mmCIF file of C-alpha atoms in Angstrom:
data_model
loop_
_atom_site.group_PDB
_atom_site.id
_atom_site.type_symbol
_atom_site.label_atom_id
_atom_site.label_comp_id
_atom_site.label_asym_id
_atom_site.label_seq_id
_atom_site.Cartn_x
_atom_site.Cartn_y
_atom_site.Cartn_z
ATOM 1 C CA UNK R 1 191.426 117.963 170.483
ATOM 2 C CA UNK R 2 192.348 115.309 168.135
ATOM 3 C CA UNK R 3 192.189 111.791 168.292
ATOM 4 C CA UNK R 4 195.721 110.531 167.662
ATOM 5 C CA UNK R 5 195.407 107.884 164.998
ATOM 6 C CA UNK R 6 196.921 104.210 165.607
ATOM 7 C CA UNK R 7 197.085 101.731 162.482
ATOM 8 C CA UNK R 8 195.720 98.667 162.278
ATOM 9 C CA UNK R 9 196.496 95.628 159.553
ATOM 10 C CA UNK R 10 194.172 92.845 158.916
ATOM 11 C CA UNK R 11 194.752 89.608 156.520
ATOM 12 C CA UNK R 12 192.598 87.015 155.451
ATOM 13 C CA UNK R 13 196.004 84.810 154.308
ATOM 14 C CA UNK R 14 195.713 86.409 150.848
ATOM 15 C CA UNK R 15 195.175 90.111 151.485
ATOM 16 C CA UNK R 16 196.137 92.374 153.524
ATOM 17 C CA UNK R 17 194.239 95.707 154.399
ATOM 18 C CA UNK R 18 195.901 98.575 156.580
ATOM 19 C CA UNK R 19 193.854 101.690 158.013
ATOM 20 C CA UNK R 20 194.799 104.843 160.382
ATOM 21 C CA UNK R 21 191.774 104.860 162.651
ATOM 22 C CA UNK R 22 190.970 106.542 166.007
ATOM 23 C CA UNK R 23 190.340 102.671 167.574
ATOM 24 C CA UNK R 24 189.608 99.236 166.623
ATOM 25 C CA UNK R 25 186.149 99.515 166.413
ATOM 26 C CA UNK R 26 186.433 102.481 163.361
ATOM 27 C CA UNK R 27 188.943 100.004 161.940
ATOM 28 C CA UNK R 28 186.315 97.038 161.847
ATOM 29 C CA UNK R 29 184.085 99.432 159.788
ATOM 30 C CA UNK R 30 186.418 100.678 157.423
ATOM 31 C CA UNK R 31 186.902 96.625 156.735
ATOM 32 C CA UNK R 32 183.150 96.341 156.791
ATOM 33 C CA UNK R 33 183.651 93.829 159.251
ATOM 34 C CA UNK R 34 181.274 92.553 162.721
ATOM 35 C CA UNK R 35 183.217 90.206 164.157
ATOM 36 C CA UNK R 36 186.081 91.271 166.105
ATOM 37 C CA UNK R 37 188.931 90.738 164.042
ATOM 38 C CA UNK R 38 191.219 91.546 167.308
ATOM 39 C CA UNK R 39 190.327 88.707 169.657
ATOM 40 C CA UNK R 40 191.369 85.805 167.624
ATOM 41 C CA UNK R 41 194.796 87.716 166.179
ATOM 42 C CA UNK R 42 193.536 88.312 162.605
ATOM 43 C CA UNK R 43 194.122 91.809 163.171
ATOM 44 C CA UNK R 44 196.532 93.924 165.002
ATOM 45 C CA UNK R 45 197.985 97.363 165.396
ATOM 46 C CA UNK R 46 201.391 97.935 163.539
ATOM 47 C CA UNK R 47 204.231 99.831 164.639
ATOM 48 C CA UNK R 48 206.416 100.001 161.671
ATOM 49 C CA UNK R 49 206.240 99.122 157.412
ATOM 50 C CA UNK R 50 205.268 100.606 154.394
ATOM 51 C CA UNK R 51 201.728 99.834 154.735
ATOM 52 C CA UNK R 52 201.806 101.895 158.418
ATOM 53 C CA UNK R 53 203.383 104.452 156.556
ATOM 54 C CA UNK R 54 200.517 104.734 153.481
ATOM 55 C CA UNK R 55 197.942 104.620 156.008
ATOM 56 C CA UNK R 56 199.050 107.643 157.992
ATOM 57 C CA UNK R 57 199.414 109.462 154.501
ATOM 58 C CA UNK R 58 195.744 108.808 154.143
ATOM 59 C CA UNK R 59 193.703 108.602 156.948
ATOM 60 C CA UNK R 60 190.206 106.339 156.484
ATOM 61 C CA UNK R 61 191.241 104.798 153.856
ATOM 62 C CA UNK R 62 191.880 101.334 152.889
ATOM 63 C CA UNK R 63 195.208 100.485 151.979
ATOM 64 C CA UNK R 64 195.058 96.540 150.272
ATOM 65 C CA UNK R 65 197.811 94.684 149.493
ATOM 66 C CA UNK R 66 198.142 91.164 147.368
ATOM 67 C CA UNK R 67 200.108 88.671 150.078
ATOM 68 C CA UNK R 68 200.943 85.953 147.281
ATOM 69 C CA UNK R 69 202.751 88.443 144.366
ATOM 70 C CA UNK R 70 203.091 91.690 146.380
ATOM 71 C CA UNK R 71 203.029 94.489 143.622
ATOM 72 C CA UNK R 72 202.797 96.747 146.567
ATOM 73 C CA UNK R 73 200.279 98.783 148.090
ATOM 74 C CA UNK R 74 197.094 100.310 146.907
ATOM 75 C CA UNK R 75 195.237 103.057 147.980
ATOM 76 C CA UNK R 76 191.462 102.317 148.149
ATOM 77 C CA UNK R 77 188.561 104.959 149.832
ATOM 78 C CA UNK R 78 185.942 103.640 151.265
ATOM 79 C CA UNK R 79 182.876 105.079 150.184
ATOM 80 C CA UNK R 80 180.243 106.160 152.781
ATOM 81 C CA UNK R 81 177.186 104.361 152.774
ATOM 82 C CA UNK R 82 174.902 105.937 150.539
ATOM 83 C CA UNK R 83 171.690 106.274 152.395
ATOM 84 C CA UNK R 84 168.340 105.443 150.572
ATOM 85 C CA UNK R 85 166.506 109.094 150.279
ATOM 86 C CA UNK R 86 162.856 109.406 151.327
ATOM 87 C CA UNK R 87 160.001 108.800 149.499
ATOM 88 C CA UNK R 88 157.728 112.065 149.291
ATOM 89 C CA UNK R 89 154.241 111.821 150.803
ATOM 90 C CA UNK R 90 152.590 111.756 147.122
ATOM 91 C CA UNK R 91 154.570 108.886 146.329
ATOM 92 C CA UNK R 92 154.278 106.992 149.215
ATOM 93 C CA UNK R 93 150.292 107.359 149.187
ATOM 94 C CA UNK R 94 150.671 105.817 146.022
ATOM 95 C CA UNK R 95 152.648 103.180 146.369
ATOM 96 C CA UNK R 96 150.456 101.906 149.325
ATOM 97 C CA UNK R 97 147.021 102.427 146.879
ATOM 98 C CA UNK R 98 149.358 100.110 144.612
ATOM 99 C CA UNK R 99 150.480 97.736 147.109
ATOM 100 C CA UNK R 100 146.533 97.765 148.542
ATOM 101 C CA UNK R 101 144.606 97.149 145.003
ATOM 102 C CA UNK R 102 147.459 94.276 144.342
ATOM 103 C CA UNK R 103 146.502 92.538 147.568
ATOM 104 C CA UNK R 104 142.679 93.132 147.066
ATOM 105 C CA UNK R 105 143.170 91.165 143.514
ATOM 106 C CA UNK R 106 145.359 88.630 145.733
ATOM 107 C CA UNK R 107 142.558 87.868 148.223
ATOM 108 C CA UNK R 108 140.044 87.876 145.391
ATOM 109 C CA UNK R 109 141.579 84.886 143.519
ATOM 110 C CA UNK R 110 142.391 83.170 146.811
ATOM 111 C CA UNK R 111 138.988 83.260 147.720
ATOM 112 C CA UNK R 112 137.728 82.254 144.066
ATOM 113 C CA UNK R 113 140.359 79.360 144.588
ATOM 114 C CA UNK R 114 139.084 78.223 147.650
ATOM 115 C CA UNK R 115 135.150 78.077 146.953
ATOM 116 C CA UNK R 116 136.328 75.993 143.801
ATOM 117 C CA UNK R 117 138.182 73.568 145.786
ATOM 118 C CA UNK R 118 135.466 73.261 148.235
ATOM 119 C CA UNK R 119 132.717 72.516 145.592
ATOM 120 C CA UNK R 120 135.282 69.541 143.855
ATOM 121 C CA UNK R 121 135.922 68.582 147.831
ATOM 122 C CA UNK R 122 132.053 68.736 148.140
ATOM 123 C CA UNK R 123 131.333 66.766 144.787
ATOM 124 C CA UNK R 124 133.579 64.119 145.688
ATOM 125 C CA UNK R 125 132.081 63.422 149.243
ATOM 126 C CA UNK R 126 128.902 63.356 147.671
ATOM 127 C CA UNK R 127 129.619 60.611 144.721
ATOM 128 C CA UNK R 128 131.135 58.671 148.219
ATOM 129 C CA UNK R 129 127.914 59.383 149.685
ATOM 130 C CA UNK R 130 125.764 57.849 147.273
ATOM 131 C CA UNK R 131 128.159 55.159 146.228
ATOM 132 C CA UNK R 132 127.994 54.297 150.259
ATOM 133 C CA UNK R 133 124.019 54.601 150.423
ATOM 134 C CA UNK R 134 123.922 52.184 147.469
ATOM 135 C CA UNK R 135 126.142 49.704 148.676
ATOM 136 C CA UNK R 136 124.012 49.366 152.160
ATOM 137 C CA UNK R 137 120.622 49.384 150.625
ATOM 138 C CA UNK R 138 121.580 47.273 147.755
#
């Protein structure tokens, strides 16, 4: 059996977006919205207008309309998230033996970096060193 659809309308002051939906929460992802527009009155279900009317023409989809000039409604899908498709095996294996060799060469100059720094660290405690000894046996 069916769900019977209900409309809901949502406005951000300058906008307003209608959509037939099953229930709120498929209307809050048609808007691409999280928060629930419902609680704090930013959106409601409508009973009656032209936008309710577009809406039930085409379920799912967004139905926007321009609150300051309205040059009446506008029938927008909403595209289904594409999904990202799979890498195959080959490609993953080497993209990991890319990734790998890339953070070999990464540790390799981080370790080169470090013994340099240590030998200019070293150096420089030395010259204090003897400066030290020279000043107490002087």
């Amino acid at each position: 059996m069916a769900r019977k659809l209900k409309v809901f309308c949502y406005s951000d002051g300058f906008h307003s977006w209608t959509v037939a939906a099953p229930s709120r929460a498929k209307a809050l992802e048609a808007w691409g919205v999280k928060r629930d527009l419902f609680s704090d009155g930013a959106a409601k279900e409508i009973d009656i207008g032209p936008d309710r009317e577009a809406a039930l023409a085409s379920p799912g989809e967004l139905i926007e309309r321009g609150l300051a000039v309205d040059v009446g409604a506008v029938a927008r899908k909403t595209a289904p998230k594409a999904k990202k498709p799979e890498p195959s095996d080959a490609k993953a294996k080497a993209r990991v033996e890319a990734l790998e060799a890339k953070a070999a060469a990464l540790d390799e100059a981080q370790a080169e970096e470090l013994a340099k720094r240590q030998a200019k660290a070293r150096n420089v405690l030395a010259a204090k060193l003897k400066a030290a000894r020279a000043k107490v046996s002087g």
